[in-house]
PDB file of C-alpha atoms in Angstrom:
ATOM      1  CA  MET A 609     -17.908 -29.432 -24.208  1.00  0.00           C
ATOM      2  CA  ALA A 610     -14.995 -29.415 -21.763  1.00  0.00           C
ATOM      3  CA  GLU A 611     -12.736 -28.119 -24.529  1.00  0.00           C
ATOM      4  CA  GLU A 612     -15.172 -25.284 -25.211  1.00  0.00           C
ATOM      5  CA  ILE A 613     -15.215 -24.348 -21.547  1.00  0.00           C
ATOM      6  CA  GLU A 614     -11.407 -24.436 -21.404  1.00  0.00           C
ATOM      7  CA  GLY A 615     -11.272 -22.278 -24.522  1.00  0.00           C
ATOM      8  CA  LEU A 616     -13.659 -19.757 -23.027  1.00  0.00           C
ATOM      9  CA  ALA A 617     -11.709 -19.734 -19.779  1.00  0.00           C
ATOM     10  CA  ALA A 618      -8.471 -19.150 -21.673  1.00  0.00           C
ATOM     11  CA  GLY A 619     -10.083 -16.347 -23.657  1.00  0.00           C
ATOM     12  CA  THR A 620     -11.403 -14.762 -20.481  1.00  0.00           C
ATOM     13  CA  GLU A 621      -7.958 -14.991 -18.868  1.00  0.00           C
ATOM     14  CA  HIS A 622      -6.374 -13.444 -21.951  1.00  0.00           C
ATOM     15  CA  THR A 623      -8.927 -10.607 -21.914  1.00  0.00           C
ATOM     16  CA  ARG A 624      -8.303 -10.005 -18.212  1.00  0.00           C
ATOM     17  CA  LYS A 625      -4.550  -9.831 -18.767  1.00  0.00           C
ATOM     18  CA  CYS A 626      -5.038  -7.427 -21.674  1.00  0.00           C
ATOM     19  CA  GLU A 627      -7.242  -5.193 -19.533  1.00  0.00           C
ATOM     20  CA  GLU A 628      -4.666  -5.217 -16.734  1.00  0.00           C
ATOM     21  CA  ALA A 629      -1.914  -4.334 -19.219  1.00  0.00           C
ATOM     22  CA  LYS A 630      -4.026  -1.507 -20.636  1.00  0.00           C
ATOM     23  CA  LYS A 631      -4.672  -0.127 -17.142  1.00  0.00           C
ATOM     24  CA  ALA A 632      -0.978  -0.356 -16.289  1.00  0.00           C
ATOM     25  CA  ALA A 633      -0.062   1.481 -19.494  1.00  0.00           C
ATOM     26  CA  GLN A 634      -2.619   4.206 -18.744  1.00  0.00           C
ATOM     27  CA  ALA A 635      -1.257   4.587 -15.214  1.00  0.00           C
ATOM     28  CA  ALA A 636       2.306   4.822 -16.535  1.00  0.00           C
ATOM     29  CA  LYS A 637       1.251   7.490 -19.021  1.00  0.00           C
ATOM     30  CA  ALA A 638      -0.515   9.429 -16.265  1.00  0.00           C
ATOM     31  CA  ARG A 639       2.631   9.274 -14.091  1.00  0.00           C
ATOM     32  CA  GLU A 640       4.737  10.418 -17.054  1.00  0.00           C
ATOM     33  CA  LEU A 641       2.413  13.370 -17.720  1.00  0.00           C
ATOM     34  CA  ALA A 642       2.370  14.316 -14.044  1.00  0.00           C
ATOM     35  CA  ALA A 643       6.175  14.259 -13.896  1.00  0.00           C
ATOM     36  CA  GLN A 644       6.369  16.360 -17.057  1.00  0.00           C
ATOM     37  CA  ARG A 645       3.936  18.894 -15.603  1.00  0.00           C
ATOM     38  CA  ALA A 646       5.942  19.020 -12.370  1.00  0.00           C
ATOM     39  CA  ARG A 647       9.128  19.753 -14.349  1.00  0.00           C
ATOM     40  CA  GLU A 648       7.343  22.514 -16.271  1.00  0.00           C
ATOM     41  CA  LEU A 649       6.123  24.091 -13.038  1.00  0.00           C
ATOM     42  CA  GLU A 650       9.626  23.893 -11.515  1.00  0.00           C
ATOM     43  CA  LEU A 651      11.094  25.618 -14.575  1.00  0.00           C
ATOM     44  CA  LYS A 652       8.412  28.298 -14.458  1.00  0.00           C
ATOM     45  CA  ALA A 653       9.092  28.899 -10.753  1.00  0.00           C
ATOM     46  CA  ALA A 654      12.837  29.065 -11.383  1.00  0.00           C
ATOM     47  CA  ARG A 655      12.319  31.641 -14.142  1.00  0.00           C
ATOM     48  CA  ARG A 656      10.149  33.751 -11.861  1.00  0.00           C
ATOM     49  CA  GLY A 657      12.850  33.622  -9.200  1.00  0.00           C
ATOM     50  CA  ARG A 658      15.389  35.113 -11.625  1.00  0.00           C
ATOM     51  CA  ASP A 659      13.157  37.987 -12.718  1.00  0.00           C
TER      52      ASP A 659
END
């Protein structure tokens, strides 16, 4: 019984770490997309300034 509880606890910990990693990856992707969009807007503004 104790082994089962330890196994469940380990599984829960593993799931928690996976969820945290997934959230971190999503946040990194969101930051990457935001930076890309900012670069696009800067380029667009620079082009308008030359016209």
